[in-house]
Amino acid sequence: LKCFKITLLGTDYKHLTGQDYKAGCPPPENVVNQDNGAATDGIDEEDNVDPWNVSTSNAKGVDYDKLIVRFGSSKIETELVDRIEKVTGQKPHRFLRRGIFFSHRDMHQVLDAYEKNKSFYLYTGRGPSSEAMHVGHLIPFIFTKWLQDVFDIPLVIQLTDDEKYLWKDLAIEECHRFAVENAKDIIACGFDVNKTFIFSDFDYMGSSPEFYRNVVKIQKHVTYNQVKGIFGFTDSDCIGKISFPAIQAAPSFSNSFPQIFGGRKDVQCLIPCAIDQDPYFRMTRDVAPRIGYPKPALLHSSFFPALQGAQTKMSASDANSSIFLTDTPKQIKNKINKHAFSGGKDTIEEHRKFGGNPDVDVSFMYLTFFLDDDEQLEKIKQDYSSGALLTGELKKILIETLQPMIAQHQERRKQVTEETVKQFMTPRPLNFKL
Ligand code: TRP
């Protein structure tokens, strides 16, 4: 596994370099790429988090409070959740209520501006590495759909088929096909076609001069040293990988989408994503003021644990580590009964006497993601901890929560025609007021 390298990109450029940002000039050598050594300082040897790997030796999962310190982001405090409720007039999504989205950058500024009638847009994405998507992949999309609804704002979704071509042993055509197939699952989350643009990099990059100009601007203002520090690239990584971060950064700037924003470069961007994508956006936020653009704000989610336990995130390449969006009710039941790591005791007698541990129990963790009723969830937690609820019973509740959820997703996906996909993926104006 790669070790995560920490950089100081989040800190103030002038403070670090003693220079002002000069728009149009590449950064001087050897600045802002210092590795602050956190990984070797022993702050957190057990957690490994980067865009390609997530692992920890702790059964409860990654220590997210420590990650906030390492990444230099801010914790989503109750106060911020309350503020979102006040500003939108909507009950906060369970992902906010339960700390599943747990970290942010600049969310208070976004809300300040929104309160003054200055709107923003959403940007999220997916790397289409296979046709098979699992429930974990839906987390950012479920949340983004909620944000789109409560704020009533436009959304762009990047499908990085180019990234997957560069990183995996796949043909371009395959990656592109996965992008279109994945778009159907994304559309099935319920996005508003009048407010959403989904694009494949292979398609959109070549068709949009404005997008490509931003990519090259970013490429000019980030050095090899910097991306090496952030992503751990080595001399033997192909140059496609080394320059790819600029392509993931470009949608953070509104003038990459002239058909939507009419050439405006100052529309604030908010990116909901899993915390492992943060390196891309630390780089983006670092480069933004140097090329005259606002920094994107971020909302970070924790990882969706594998069935085997929270030490790692779900992987689409291991069929038994995940609940797939194509699984039948029977497969869902069997996988949970067979593979979901249990925090229960070995025998019923012991379980009744000592109770189970919901903190390491994967079925309970999944319910925190998908069971919306707070009171019911709390009761399950107490009953499981006291021993009143057995592991088999807990698993049954999860099975009965996921089966209809997945079935409904499959039903909605079936309704998504090639024509609908084309509509979402065609560059066009969107319907909104800024
Ligand atoms: N690199 C991401 C992945 O492999 C895909 C992605 C592109 C993305 N742009 C994004 C994810 C913006 C979140 C937000 O999944």
XYZ file of C-alpha atoms and ligand atoms in Angstrom:
449
model
C 0.000 0.000 0.000
C 1.021 3.500 -0.733
C 1.762 5.695 2.182
C -0.067 8.948 2.250
C 2.128 11.993 2.014
C 1.026 15.163 3.639
C 1.558 18.496 1.999
C 1.003 22.006 3.130
C -1.111 23.012 0.166
C -3.939 24.025 2.440
C -1.842 26.695 4.061
C -1.404 30.183 2.856
C 0.783 30.536 -0.228
C 2.253 33.868 0.772
C 3.017 32.679 4.234
C 4.903 29.735 2.789
C 6.690 31.372 -0.069
C 6.942 34.972 1.013
C 5.482 35.884 -2.382
C 2.104 36.878 -3.684
C 0.339 34.664 -6.135
C 1.192 35.774 -9.621
C -1.554 34.877 -11.976
C -0.134 33.411 -15.154
C 3.232 32.476 -13.637
C 4.274 28.978 -12.723
C 5.097 28.602 -9.036
C 8.770 28.828 -8.061
C 10.595 25.573 -7.457
C 10.424 23.771 -4.173
C 7.615 25.630 -2.555
C 4.373 24.340 -1.143
C 5.449 20.773 -1.636
C 6.935 20.214 1.777
C 6.023 16.934 3.247
C 5.256 17.846 6.814
C 6.287 14.371 7.758
C 3.069 13.516 9.557
C 3.093 10.000 8.202
C 6.520 9.396 9.670
C 5.906 11.417 12.811
C 3.914 8.484 14.057
C 0.762 10.604 14.202
C -1.180 7.886 12.547
C 0.683 4.868 11.322
C -2.364 2.635 11.294
C -4.396 4.561 8.705
C -3.650 4.678 5.016
C -5.790 6.951 2.888
C -5.137 8.108 -0.649
C -7.174 8.152 -3.867
C -6.270 4.534 -4.584
C -5.976 2.829 -1.198
C -7.770 2.929 2.090
C -6.793 0.692 4.963
C -6.472 0.754 8.714
C -5.669 -1.726 11.431
C -8.510 -0.417 13.595
C -11.774 -2.445 13.515
C -13.846 0.685 14.041
C -12.419 2.042 10.809
C -10.246 4.991 9.958
C -9.799 7.571 12.718
C -11.528 10.491 11.041
C -10.678 13.077 13.671
C -7.002 12.390 13.075
C -7.569 12.538 9.328
C -9.040 16.031 9.700
C -5.870 17.109 11.478
C -3.630 15.457 8.873
C -5.522 16.887 5.917
C -6.011 20.293 7.511
C -9.754 20.343 6.826
C -12.486 21.309 9.303
C -14.818 19.093 11.240
C -18.525 19.344 10.433
C -19.732 20.446 13.849
C -23.346 20.378 15.030
C -23.326 24.123 14.558
C -22.720 23.758 10.812
C -25.415 21.104 10.504
C -27.855 23.417 12.327
C -26.877 26.237 10.025
C -27.565 24.151 6.915
C -30.963 23.351 8.398
C -31.673 27.030 9.030
C -30.528 28.185 5.597
C -32.400 25.499 3.629
C -35.414 25.116 5.897
C -35.026 21.332 5.545
C -34.229 18.618 8.054
C -30.543 17.783 7.515
C -29.887 14.579 5.596
C -29.079 11.575 7.808
C -25.526 11.618 6.403
C -25.139 15.019 8.102
C -27.080 14.122 11.241
C -24.881 11.055 11.753
C -21.502 12.448 10.830
C -21.141 10.332 7.677
C -20.220 13.571 5.943
C -17.833 14.633 8.672
C -15.352 17.148 7.256
C -15.455 20.262 5.089
C -13.542 23.148 3.614
C -15.112 26.624 3.434
C -18.713 25.496 3.878
C -19.418 28.495 6.110
C -18.351 30.882 3.325
C -20.656 29.083 0.897
C -23.571 29.553 3.296
C -22.655 33.196 4.012
C -22.809 33.918 0.293
C -25.964 31.859 -0.231
C -27.694 33.871 2.500
C -26.785 36.974 0.523
C -28.394 35.445 -2.546
C -25.097 34.417 -4.096
C -25.647 30.894 -5.292
C -23.184 28.133 -6.143
C -22.957 24.897 -8.131
C -22.188 21.313 -7.213
C -19.469 19.127 -8.718
C -18.918 15.455 -8.032
C -17.715 12.469 -10.019
C -16.920 8.836 -10.407
C -14.103 6.803 -11.885
C -15.840 4.205 -14.071
C -13.591 1.195 -13.509
C -16.254 -1.426 -14.102
C -19.896 -1.917 -14.925
C -20.605 -3.076 -11.403
C -21.404 -0.422 -8.874
C -22.012 -1.228 -5.228
C -24.042 0.545 -2.561
C -20.977 2.379 -1.263
C -20.623 4.142 -4.602
C -24.062 5.670 -4.134
C -23.203 7.565 -0.932
C -21.857 10.755 -2.590
C -24.619 10.672 -5.196
C -27.451 10.209 -2.697
C -26.087 13.134 -0.746
C -25.458 15.292 -3.817
C -29.032 14.704 -4.969
C -30.239 15.962 -1.571
C -28.015 19.043 -1.834
C -29.291 19.753 -5.334
C -32.879 19.557 -4.081
C -32.538 21.648 -0.927
C -30.362 24.377 -2.457
C -31.931 24.199 -5.914
C -28.643 24.503 -7.786
C -26.932 23.116 -10.897
C -24.700 20.060 -10.769
C -21.902 18.714 -12.949
C -20.805 15.078 -12.690
C -17.435 14.061 -14.103
C -16.941 10.473 -15.240
C -13.184 10.015 -15.373
C -12.983 7.292 -18.006
C -9.564 8.711 -18.929
C -8.350 8.233 -15.343
C -9.400 4.591 -15.353
C -7.734 4.029 -18.720
C -4.502 5.466 -17.321
C -4.595 3.535 -14.062
C -6.055 0.185 -15.057
C -5.409 -2.456 -17.646
C -8.468 -1.496 -19.686
C -9.092 -0.330 -23.242
C -10.357 3.179 -23.919
C -13.595 1.811 -25.368
C -14.231 -0.250 -22.236
C -13.702 2.705 -19.920
C -16.004 4.830 -22.003
C -18.659 2.132 -22.013
C -18.396 1.823 -18.214
C -18.867 5.588 -17.983
C -22.142 5.403 -19.894
C -23.313 2.358 -17.913
C -22.435 4.026 -14.601
C -24.251 7.161 -15.727
C -27.456 5.091 -15.736
C -26.987 4.134 -12.079
C -26.209 7.750 -11.244
C -29.278 9.022 -13.088
C -31.349 6.408 -11.194
C -30.517 8.324 -7.993
C -33.089 10.855 -9.172
C -31.132 13.846 -10.472
C -33.058 16.614 -12.196
C -32.201 16.551 -15.908
C -32.822 20.303 -16.139
C -30.158 20.988 -13.537
C -27.597 18.237 -14.137
C -24.802 17.757 -16.674
C -23.023 14.388 -16.657
C -19.919 14.075 -18.813
C -17.312 11.541 -19.851
C -13.844 13.089 -19.982
C -13.158 11.351 -23.286
C -16.221 13.025 -24.811
C -16.282 16.433 -23.164
C -12.549 17.308 -23.046
C -12.207 17.148 -26.794
C -15.360 19.113 -27.464
C -14.875 22.015 -25.083
C -12.058 24.508 -25.737
C -12.869 26.248 -22.441
C -12.478 23.064 -20.443
C -9.175 22.235 -22.107
C -7.854 25.753 -21.559
C -8.471 25.396 -17.841
C -6.742 22.016 -17.822
C -3.645 23.553 -19.402
C -3.760 26.573 -17.086
C -3.731 24.243 -14.120
C -0.952 22.148 -15.665
C 1.181 25.266 -16.035
C 0.757 26.222 -12.389
C 1.453 22.918 -10.677
C 4.920 21.406 -10.676
C 5.924 17.751 -10.851
C 7.344 18.197 -7.377
C 3.955 19.196 -6.055
C 1.992 16.283 -7.515
C 4.760 13.923 -6.471
C 4.333 15.169 -2.927
C 0.561 14.982 -3.003
C -0.036 11.752 -4.911
C 3.198 9.850 -4.451
C 3.949 9.607 -8.197
C 7.324 8.156 -9.065
C 9.650 8.445 -12.034
C 8.154 5.333 -13.560
C 4.548 6.560 -13.557
C 3.381 7.454 -17.042
C 3.037 11.138 -17.819
C -0.715 10.696 -18.266
C -1.085 9.982 -14.565
C 1.147 12.857 -13.632
C -0.958 15.363 -15.534
C -4.338 13.797 -14.758
C -4.997 15.757 -11.534
C -5.446 18.882 -13.679
C -8.365 17.162 -15.414
C -10.097 16.353 -12.148
C -9.457 19.914 -10.965
C -10.884 21.713 -14.033
C -14.618 21.134 -13.306
C -14.128 23.092 -10.051
C -14.024 26.263 -12.163
C -17.288 27.513 -13.603
C -15.872 28.736 -16.910
C -15.071 25.112 -17.811
C -18.805 24.971 -18.621
C -19.658 28.012 -20.763
C -22.902 26.378 -21.927
C -24.029 26.407 -18.283
C -22.432 29.515 -16.787
C -22.079 31.659 -19.882
C -18.360 32.179 -19.469
C -18.566 33.354 -15.847
C -15.471 32.306 -13.949
C -16.586 33.386 -10.503
C -19.382 30.981 -9.651
C -18.531 29.229 -6.399
C -18.181 25.431 -6.594
C -19.019 22.942 -3.822
C -17.665 19.404 -4.113
C -19.249 16.566 -2.135
C -16.866 13.590 -2.232
C -15.321 10.795 -0.195
C -12.330 11.981 1.836
C -9.893 9.975 -0.329
C -10.480 12.476 -3.165
C -9.277 15.377 -1.049
C -5.701 15.328 -2.431
C -7.038 16.347 -5.851
C -8.875 19.257 -4.338
C -6.096 20.408 -2.049
C -4.117 20.803 -5.229
C -7.082 22.543 -6.888
C -7.530 24.963 -3.997
C -3.835 25.722 -4.023
C -3.764 26.535 -7.714
C -7.101 28.412 -7.882
C -5.996 31.870 -6.691
C -2.881 31.686 -8.868
C -5.040 31.426 -11.971
C -7.625 33.911 -10.775
C -10.453 31.575 -9.746
C -12.316 31.011 -6.465
C -11.304 27.937 -4.450
C -13.875 25.163 -4.483
C -15.476 24.321 -1.134
C -15.719 20.695 -0.049
C -17.845 18.292 1.948
C -16.082 15.007 2.776
C -17.678 11.674 3.550
C -16.218 8.788 5.488
C -15.820 5.438 3.725
C -18.445 2.828 3.308
C -17.036 -0.254 5.007
C -16.579 -3.632 3.316
C -18.834 -6.432 4.556
C -15.787 -7.987 6.185
C -15.194 -4.956 8.383
C -14.320 -1.298 8.542
C -10.588 -1.871 8.082
C -11.051 -1.287 4.387
C -13.588 0.226 2.040
C -15.761 -1.819 -0.258
C -14.066 -2.965 -3.410
C -15.865 -3.544 -6.673
C -13.302 -6.205 -7.549
C -14.226 -8.524 -4.663
C -17.803 -9.790 -5.150
C -18.137 -10.856 -1.533
C -16.971 -7.563 -0.043
C -19.873 -5.614 -1.455
C -23.590 -5.411 -2.037
C -23.920 -4.660 -5.737
C -26.682 -2.608 -7.263
C -27.458 -5.632 -9.432
C -27.750 -8.117 -6.532
C -30.987 -10.079 -6.171
C -32.863 -10.136 -2.837
C -31.491 -13.629 -2.271
C -27.895 -12.578 -2.944
C -28.289 -9.641 -0.574
C -29.596 -11.943 2.143
C -26.871 -14.546 1.658
C -24.035 -12.042 1.534
C -25.127 -10.303 4.713
C -25.774 -13.532 6.605
C -22.514 -15.081 5.451
C -20.055 -12.204 5.234
C -21.183 -9.189 7.297
C -18.679 -8.880 10.122
C -20.480 -9.186 13.443
C -19.849 -7.397 16.697
C -21.946 -10.011 18.460
C -20.743 -12.621 20.923
C -19.926 -16.207 19.971
C -22.855 -17.840 21.743
C -26.411 -16.689 22.390
C -25.851 -17.045 26.140
C -22.822 -14.786 26.093
C -24.525 -12.321 23.766
C -27.556 -12.055 26.051
C -25.264 -11.584 29.024
C -22.656 -9.148 27.648
C -24.351 -7.636 24.593
C -22.893 -6.916 21.138
C -20.585 -4.151 19.989
C -22.298 -1.948 17.383
C -19.091 0.076 16.832
C -17.437 -2.776 14.929
C -20.587 -4.446 13.621
C -20.903 -3.984 9.865
C -24.653 -4.609 9.770
C -25.174 -1.857 12.289
C -22.819 0.452 10.378
C -24.781 -0.140 7.171
C -28.008 0.713 8.995
C -26.515 4.059 10.032
C -26.076 4.745 6.304
C -29.473 3.572 5.098
C -32.058 3.458 7.894
C -33.495 6.937 8.016
C -35.479 6.703 11.256
C -33.266 8.073 14.054
C -35.358 6.670 16.892
C -35.489 3.206 15.402
C -31.732 3.263 14.836
C -31.096 4.335 18.426
C -33.325 1.581 19.746
C -31.493 -1.003 17.622
C -28.206 0.253 18.996
C -29.358 -0.011 22.587
C -30.963 -3.406 22.153
C -27.906 -4.773 20.405
C -25.566 -3.402 23.057
C -27.684 -4.803 25.866
C -27.955 -8.216 24.254
C -31.714 -8.012 23.738
C -31.169 -8.039 19.960
C -29.211 -10.942 18.479
C -26.855 -10.752 15.493
C -29.265 -12.750 13.317
C -32.055 -10.338 14.163
C -29.886 -7.314 13.439
C -28.895 -8.809 10.089
C -32.542 -9.422 9.292
C -33.327 -5.727 9.820
C -30.492 -4.793 7.479
C -31.571 -7.318 4.851
C -35.107 -5.958 4.970
C -33.801 -2.403 4.629
C -31.498 -3.107 1.684
C -33.680 -5.468 -0.359
C -36.412 -2.915 -1.167
C -33.851 -0.121 -1.532
C -31.858 -2.057 -4.152
C -35.017 -3.316 -5.876
C -36.271 0.260 -6.224
C -32.920 1.342 -7.592
C -33.067 -1.460 -10.190
C -36.590 -0.402 -11.109
C -35.537 3.238 -11.596
C -32.455 2.184 -13.552
C -34.608 0.160 -15.916
C -36.536 3.336 -16.737
C -33.336 5.099 -17.799
C -33.227 4.856 -21.580
C -30.312 5.551 -23.927
C -32.206 8.693 -24.836
C -32.277 9.853 -21.198
C -28.552 9.207 -20.871
C -27.926 11.238 -23.993
C -29.976 14.110 -22.610
C -27.977 14.215 -19.364
C -24.685 13.924 -21.234
C -25.296 16.597 -23.857
C -23.602 19.956 -23.165
C -26.503 22.421 -22.853
C -27.777 25.267 -20.715
C -29.227 24.281 -17.348
C -32.209 25.731 -15.618
C -31.328 27.828 -12.552
C -30.926 31.339 -11.185
C -27.592 32.332 -9.729
N -11.335 10.231 -9.164
C -12.675 9.869 -8.788
C -12.779 8.355 -8.670
O -11.914 7.617 -9.038
C -13.708 10.391 -9.752
C -13.969 11.866 -9.621
C -13.712 12.829 -10.584
C -14.554 12.554 -8.532
N -14.088 14.038 -10.159
C -14.610 13.941 -8.905
C -15.042 12.154 -7.278
C -15.159 14.889 -8.043
C -15.572 13.122 -6.432
C -15.621 14.481 -6.810
O -13.785 7.874 -8.197
